[in-house]
XYZ file of C-alpha atoms in Angstrom:
430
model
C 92.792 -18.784 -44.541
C 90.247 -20.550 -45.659
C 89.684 -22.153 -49.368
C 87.962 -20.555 -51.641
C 85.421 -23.073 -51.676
C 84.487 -23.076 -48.444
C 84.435 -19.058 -48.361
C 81.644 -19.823 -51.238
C 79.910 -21.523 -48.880
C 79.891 -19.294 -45.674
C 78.740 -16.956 -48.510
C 75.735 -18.497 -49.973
C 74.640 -19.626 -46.398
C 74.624 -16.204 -44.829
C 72.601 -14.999 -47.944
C 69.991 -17.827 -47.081
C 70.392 -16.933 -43.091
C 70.065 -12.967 -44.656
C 67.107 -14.068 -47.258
C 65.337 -15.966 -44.132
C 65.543 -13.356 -41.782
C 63.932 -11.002 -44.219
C 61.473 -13.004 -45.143
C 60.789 -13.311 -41.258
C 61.027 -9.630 -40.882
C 58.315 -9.305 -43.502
C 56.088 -11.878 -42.254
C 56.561 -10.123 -38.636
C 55.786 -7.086 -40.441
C 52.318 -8.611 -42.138
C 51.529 -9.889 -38.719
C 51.665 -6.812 -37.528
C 49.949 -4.973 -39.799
C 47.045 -7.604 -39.553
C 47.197 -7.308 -36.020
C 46.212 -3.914 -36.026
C 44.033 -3.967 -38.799
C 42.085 -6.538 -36.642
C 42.197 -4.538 -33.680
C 41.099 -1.701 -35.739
C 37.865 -3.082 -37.057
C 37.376 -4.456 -33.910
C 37.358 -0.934 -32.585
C 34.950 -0.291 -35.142
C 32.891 -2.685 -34.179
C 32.612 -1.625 -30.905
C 32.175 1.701 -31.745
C 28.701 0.695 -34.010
C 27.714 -1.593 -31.374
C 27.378 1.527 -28.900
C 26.148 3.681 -31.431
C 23.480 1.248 -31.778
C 22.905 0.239 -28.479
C 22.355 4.262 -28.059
C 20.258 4.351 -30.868
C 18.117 1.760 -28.970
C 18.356 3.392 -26.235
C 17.175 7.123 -28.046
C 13.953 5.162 -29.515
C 13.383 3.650 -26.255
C 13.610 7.030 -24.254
C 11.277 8.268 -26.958
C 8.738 5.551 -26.755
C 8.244 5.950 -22.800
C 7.538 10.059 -23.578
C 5.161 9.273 -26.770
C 3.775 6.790 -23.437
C 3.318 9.391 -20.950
C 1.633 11.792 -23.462
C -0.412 9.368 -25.298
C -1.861 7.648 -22.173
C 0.143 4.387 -22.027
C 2.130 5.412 -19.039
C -0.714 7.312 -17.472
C -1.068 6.273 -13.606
C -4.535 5.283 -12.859
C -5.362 8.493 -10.898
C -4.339 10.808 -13.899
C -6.852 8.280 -16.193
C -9.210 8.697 -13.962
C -9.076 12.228 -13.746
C -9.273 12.879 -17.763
C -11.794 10.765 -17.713
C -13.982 12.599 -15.207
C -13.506 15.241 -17.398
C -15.059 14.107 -20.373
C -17.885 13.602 -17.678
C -18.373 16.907 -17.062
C -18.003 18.553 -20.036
C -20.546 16.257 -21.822
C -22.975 17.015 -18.733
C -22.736 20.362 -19.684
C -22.988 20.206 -23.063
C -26.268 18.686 -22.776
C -27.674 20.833 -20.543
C -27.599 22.981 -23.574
C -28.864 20.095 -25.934
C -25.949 20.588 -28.272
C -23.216 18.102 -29.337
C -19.995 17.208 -28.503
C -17.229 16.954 -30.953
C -13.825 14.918 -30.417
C -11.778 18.444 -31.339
C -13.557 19.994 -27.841
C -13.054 17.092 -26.374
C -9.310 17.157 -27.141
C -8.969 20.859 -26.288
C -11.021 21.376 -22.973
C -10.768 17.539 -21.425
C -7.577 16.221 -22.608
C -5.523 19.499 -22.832
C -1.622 18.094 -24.324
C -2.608 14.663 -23.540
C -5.292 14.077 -26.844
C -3.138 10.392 -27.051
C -4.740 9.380 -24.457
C -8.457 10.162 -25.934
C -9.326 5.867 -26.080
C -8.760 4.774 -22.284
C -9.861 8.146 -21.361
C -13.023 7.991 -23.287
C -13.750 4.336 -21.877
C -13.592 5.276 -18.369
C -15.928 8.379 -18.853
C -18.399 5.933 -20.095
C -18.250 3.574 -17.516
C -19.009 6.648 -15.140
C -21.853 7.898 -17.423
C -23.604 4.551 -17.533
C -22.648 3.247 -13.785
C -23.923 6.798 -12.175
C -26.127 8.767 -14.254
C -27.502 5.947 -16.575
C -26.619 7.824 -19.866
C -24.025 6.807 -22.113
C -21.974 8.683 -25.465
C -23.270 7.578 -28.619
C -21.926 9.124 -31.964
C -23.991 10.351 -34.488
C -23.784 9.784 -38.235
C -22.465 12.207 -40.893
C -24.813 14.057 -43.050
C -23.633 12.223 -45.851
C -24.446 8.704 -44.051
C -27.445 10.228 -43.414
C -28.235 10.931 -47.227
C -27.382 7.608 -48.258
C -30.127 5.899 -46.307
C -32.424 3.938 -48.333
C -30.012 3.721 -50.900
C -28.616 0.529 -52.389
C -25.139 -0.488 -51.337
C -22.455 -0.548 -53.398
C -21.243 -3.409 -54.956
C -17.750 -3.839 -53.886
C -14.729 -6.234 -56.011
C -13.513 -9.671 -55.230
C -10.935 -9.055 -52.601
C -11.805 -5.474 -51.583
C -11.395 -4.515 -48.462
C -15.108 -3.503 -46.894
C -14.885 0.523 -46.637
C -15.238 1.560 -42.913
C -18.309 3.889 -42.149
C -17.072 7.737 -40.932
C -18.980 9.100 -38.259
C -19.322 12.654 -37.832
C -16.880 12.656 -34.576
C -19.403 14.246 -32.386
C -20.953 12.778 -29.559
C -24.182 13.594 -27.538
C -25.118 11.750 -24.621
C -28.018 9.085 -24.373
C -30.187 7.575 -21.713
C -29.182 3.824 -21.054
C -32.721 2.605 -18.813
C -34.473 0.401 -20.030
C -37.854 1.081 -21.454
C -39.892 -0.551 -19.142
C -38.175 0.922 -16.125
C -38.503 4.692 -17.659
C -42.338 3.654 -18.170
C -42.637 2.305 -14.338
C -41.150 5.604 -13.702
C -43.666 7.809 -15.172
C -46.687 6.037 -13.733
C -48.218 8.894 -10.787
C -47.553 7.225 -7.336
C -49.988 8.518 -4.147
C -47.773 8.044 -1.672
C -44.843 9.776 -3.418
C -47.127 12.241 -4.375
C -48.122 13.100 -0.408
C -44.631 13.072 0.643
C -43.887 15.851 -2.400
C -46.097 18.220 -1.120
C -44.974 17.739 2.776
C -42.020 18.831 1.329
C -43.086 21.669 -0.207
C -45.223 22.477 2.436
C -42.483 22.165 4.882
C -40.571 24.793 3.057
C -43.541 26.889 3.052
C -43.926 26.852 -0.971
C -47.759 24.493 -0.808
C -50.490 25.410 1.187
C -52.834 22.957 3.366
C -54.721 21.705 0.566
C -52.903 19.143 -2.500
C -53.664 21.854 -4.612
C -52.319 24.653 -3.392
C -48.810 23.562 -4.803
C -47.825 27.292 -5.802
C -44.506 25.595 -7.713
C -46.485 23.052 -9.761
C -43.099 20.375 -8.941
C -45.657 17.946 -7.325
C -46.501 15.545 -9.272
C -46.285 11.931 -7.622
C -43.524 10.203 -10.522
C -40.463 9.327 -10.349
C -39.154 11.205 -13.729
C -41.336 14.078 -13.928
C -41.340 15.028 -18.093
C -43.899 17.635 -17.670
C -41.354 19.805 -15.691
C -38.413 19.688 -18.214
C -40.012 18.810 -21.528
C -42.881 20.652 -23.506
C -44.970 17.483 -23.235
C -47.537 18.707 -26.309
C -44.527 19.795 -28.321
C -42.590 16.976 -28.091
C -45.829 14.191 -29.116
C -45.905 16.956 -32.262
C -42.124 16.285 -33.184
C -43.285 12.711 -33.327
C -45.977 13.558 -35.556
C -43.413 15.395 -37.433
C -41.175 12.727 -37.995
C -43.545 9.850 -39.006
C -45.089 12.148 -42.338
C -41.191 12.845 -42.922
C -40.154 8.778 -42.800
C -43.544 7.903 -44.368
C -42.617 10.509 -47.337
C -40.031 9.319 -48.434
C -37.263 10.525 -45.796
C -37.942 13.803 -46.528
C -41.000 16.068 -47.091
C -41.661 19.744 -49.025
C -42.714 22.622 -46.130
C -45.564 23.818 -47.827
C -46.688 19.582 -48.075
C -45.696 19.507 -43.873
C -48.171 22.514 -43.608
C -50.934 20.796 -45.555
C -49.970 17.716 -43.667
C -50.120 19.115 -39.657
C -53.727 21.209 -40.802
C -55.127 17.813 -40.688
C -53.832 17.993 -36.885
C -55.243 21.985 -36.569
C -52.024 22.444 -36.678
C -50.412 25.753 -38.242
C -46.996 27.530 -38.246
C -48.371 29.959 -35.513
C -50.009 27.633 -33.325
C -48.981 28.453 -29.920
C -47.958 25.566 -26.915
C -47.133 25.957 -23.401
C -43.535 25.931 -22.427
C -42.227 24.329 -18.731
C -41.702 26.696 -15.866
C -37.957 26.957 -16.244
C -37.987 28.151 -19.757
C -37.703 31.844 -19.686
C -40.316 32.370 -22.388
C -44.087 30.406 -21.264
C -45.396 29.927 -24.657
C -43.801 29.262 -27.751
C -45.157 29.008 -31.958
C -44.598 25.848 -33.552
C -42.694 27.804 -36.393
C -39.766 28.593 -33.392
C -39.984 25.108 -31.998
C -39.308 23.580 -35.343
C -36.130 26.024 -35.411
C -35.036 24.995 -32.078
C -35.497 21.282 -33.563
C -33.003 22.366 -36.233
C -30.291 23.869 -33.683
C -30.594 20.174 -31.588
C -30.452 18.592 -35.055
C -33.654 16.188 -34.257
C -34.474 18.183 -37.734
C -32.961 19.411 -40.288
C -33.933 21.768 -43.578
C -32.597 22.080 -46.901
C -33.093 24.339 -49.779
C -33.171 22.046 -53.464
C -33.957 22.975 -56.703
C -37.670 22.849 -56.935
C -39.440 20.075 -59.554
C -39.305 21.757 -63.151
C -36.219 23.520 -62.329
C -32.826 23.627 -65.059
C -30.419 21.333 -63.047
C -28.033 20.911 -65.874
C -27.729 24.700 -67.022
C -24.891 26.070 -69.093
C -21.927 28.555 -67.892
C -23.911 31.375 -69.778
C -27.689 30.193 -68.769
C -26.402 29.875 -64.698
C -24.786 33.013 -65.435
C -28.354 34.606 -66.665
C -29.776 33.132 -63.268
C -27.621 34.754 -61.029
C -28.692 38.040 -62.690
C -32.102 36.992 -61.723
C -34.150 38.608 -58.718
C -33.994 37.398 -55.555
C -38.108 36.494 -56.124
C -37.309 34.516 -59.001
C -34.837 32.341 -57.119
C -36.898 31.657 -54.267
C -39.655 30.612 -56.770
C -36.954 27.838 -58.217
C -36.080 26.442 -55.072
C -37.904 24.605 -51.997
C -37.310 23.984 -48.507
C -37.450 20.187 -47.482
C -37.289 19.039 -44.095
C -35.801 15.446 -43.128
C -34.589 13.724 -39.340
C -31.551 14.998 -37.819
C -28.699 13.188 -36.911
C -29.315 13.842 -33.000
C -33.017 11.591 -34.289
C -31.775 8.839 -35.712
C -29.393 8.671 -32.783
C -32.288 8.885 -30.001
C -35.548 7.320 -31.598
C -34.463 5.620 -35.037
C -36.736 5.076 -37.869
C -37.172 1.596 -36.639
C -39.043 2.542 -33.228
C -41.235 5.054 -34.981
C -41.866 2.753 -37.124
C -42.863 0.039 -34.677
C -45.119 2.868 -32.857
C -46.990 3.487 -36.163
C -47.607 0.515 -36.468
C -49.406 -0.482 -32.862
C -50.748 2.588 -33.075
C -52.904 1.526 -36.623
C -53.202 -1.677 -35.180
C -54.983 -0.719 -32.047
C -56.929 1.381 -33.976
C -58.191 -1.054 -36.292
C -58.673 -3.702 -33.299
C -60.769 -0.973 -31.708
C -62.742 -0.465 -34.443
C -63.070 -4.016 -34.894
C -64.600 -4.802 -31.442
C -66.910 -1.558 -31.362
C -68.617 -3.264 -34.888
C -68.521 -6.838 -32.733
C -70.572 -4.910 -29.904
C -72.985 -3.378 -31.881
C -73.953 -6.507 -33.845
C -74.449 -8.086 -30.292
C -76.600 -4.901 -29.181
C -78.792 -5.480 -32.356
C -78.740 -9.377 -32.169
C -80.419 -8.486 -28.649
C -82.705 -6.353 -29.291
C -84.365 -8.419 -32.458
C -86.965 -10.933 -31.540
C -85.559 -14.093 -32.216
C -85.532 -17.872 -31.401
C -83.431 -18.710 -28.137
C -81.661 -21.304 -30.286
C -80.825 -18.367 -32.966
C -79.213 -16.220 -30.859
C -77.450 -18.778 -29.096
C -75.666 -19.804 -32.643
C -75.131 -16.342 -33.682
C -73.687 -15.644 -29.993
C -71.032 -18.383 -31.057
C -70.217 -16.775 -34.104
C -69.640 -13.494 -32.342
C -67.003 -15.022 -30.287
C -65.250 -17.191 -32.768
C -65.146 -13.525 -34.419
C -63.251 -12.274 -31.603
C -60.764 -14.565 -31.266
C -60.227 -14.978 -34.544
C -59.797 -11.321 -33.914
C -56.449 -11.195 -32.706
C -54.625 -13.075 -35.361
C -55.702 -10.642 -37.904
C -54.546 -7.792 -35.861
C -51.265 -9.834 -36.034
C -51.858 -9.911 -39.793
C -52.857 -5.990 -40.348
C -49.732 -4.946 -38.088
C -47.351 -6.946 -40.648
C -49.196 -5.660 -43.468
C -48.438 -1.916 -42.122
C -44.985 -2.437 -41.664
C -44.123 -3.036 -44.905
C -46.109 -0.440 -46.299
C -44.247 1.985 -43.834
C -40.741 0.355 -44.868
C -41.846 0.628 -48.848
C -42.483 4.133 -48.171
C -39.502 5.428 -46.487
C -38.115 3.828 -49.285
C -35.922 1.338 -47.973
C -34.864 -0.197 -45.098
C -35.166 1.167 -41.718
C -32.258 2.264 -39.075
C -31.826 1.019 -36.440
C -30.157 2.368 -32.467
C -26.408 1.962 -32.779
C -24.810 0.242 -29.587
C -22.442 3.240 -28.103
C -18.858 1.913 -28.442
């Protein structure tokens, strides 16, 4: 048997073995827990990383489909296709002179596929202006329209510049150049001849040039007189020169006044082309048809004299009023359309007022020139007299063409003070 000593000793030494492998088991025991706690959140890890990967992968799918419907995924044939259809339907739409909004657009050429409107639109104009030499241009708002002549708005340091809102309608627009369209109209002989052996060969002309029993012959290249009421349409000019000269807008019973200077009245009657189903046509229904194509437009205002700032009970005394009465407070003004100052702009009628007075005056300039010469002739004078006053005559004329220069600036201005600001111009078509 051991001593008791030593028995103390094997004792306390297996409690230090005991107390080690305890603390052992426990540190096994935190290993292991960490162990799986690590493997845990590394399964949750993993488990975020493919729910965001299919996240990713959700947004992606949904980007290529927002792609196919919005255009970006289009193949070149589809593209092509919408965009032939925005050809046609803006052919049609001005066969009937009307315009063409983005909404119809939308719902007739782009049917579930409106994303695609911008490339779409793009390649219908470069088929309108590569094949039929017209292009879409869109017209201004009303309220663009009102603001004209108007002074701009001052805007803050550091504002941003307000974008101008167009009315979203379009209406198509001839891209040839002036001088070609003017080449174009000049009668040709030859063209002319071969017109009628046409016609002849078809059994619609007779032997003679003027037995054309269709009245299509007419020896140019873009024959107006068939399609457009030639008389009517140099009247709308007319028209629209008082209205820009008036201020931008003009009083009916002051455009009546105005076109008698012309013999002009509400129920003058004008020819109408052959493919119009009525021949003849008053000026009154022309100026209405004007207002349907918007090259015009009317408006009812209150007239001059008028209570503009009446009270609840005094507007409430008006409305009682007869119908007379209110048609004796208000006016009718007529101003430009939109489809106007989208085709001719205040700046080209502007510019043909102005050659127009300056030819004029020229004209009259050189008629006064040739008369003094016709009386210088006749008078008995010295050779040597006339010969000095026969210089003077021509120094006149060439000093002649300067001042035309001179009165055709002077004009201009008057025209822009009048309209009452400055004038518009053609918009590029985007």
């Amino acid at each position: 048997m051991a001593p008791r000593a030593t028995q103390q000793t094997y004792a306390s030494q297996s409690k230090k073995k005991g107390g080690g492998a305890s603390q052992r088991a426990r540190r096994d025991e935190d290993h292991d827990d960490s162990s799986e706690q690590d493997d845990d959140e590394q399964d949750y890890e993993g488990e975020a990383m493919a729910g965001a990967g299919s996240q990713m992968k959700s947004k992606k799918s949904k980007a290529a489909g927002a792609g196919t419907s919005g255009g970006g995924a289009l193949s070149g044939e589809e593209l092509q296709r919408l965009s032939k259809n925005i050809v046609r339907l803006a052919l049609a739409m001005q066969g009937k002179r009307g315009k063409l909004t983005r909404a119809e657009i939308n719902l007739k050429a782009l049917p579930e596929k409106s994303k695609a409107f911008n490339p779409a639109f793009a390649g219908a104009q470069r088929i309108l202006r590569d094949t039929f030499g017209m292009e879409l241009v869109e017209l201004m708002s009303r309220t663009e329209r009102d603001k004209l002549g108007e002074e701009p708005e001052k805007e803050e340091a550091g504002a941003k510049k307000k974008a101008t809102v167009g009315a979203k309608a379009y209406i198509l627009r001839s891209t040839l150049p002036p001088a070609l369209t003017k080449a174009a109209s000049v009668k040709d002989n030859e063209l002319l001849a071969a017109e009628i052996k046409d016609l002849q060969d078809l059994g619609l002309a007779g032997e003679g040039e003027d037995d054309d029993r269709t009245g299509r012959s007419q020896g140019v290249l873009l024959a107006w007189k068939s399609v457009e009421p030639i008389a009517l349409t140099g009247v709308l000019q007319v028209i629209l020169c008082l209205i820009l000269v008036n201020g931008r807008s003009m009083p009916e019973a002051q455009l009546k006044n105005q076109l008698k200077h012309f013999h002009l009245h509400w129920n003058s009657v004008f020819p109408m082309p052959g493919h119009e189903t009525e021949k003849e046509i008053t000026l009154e229904r022309y100026l209405d048809r004007m207002k349907i194509e918007e090259m015009l437009d009317s408006v009812t205002v209150a007239a001059l004299g008028a209570a503009g700032g009446a009270t609840q009970a005094l507007a409430t005394q008006n409305r009682r009023k007869s119908r007379a009465t209110a048609d004796e407070n208000q006016v009718v003004e007529w101003k430009w359309g939109v489809r106007a100052h989208a085709e001719i702009s205040e700046e080209s009628v502007a510019q043909f007022m102005t050659s127009f007075m300056k030819n004029q005056w020229k004209e009259e300039e050189e008629r006064l020139l040739d008369q003094d010469e016709e009386d210088e002739a006749a008078a008995n004078a010295t050779f040597r007299k006339k010969n000095k006053q026969k210089g003077t005559v021509e120094e006149r004329r060439r000093e002649l063409t300067e001042e035309a220069k001179k009165y055709a600036a002077t004009v201009y201005k008057d025209i822009v003070r009048a309209a009452g600001g400055s004038l518009t111009e053609i918009k590029p078509a985007a």
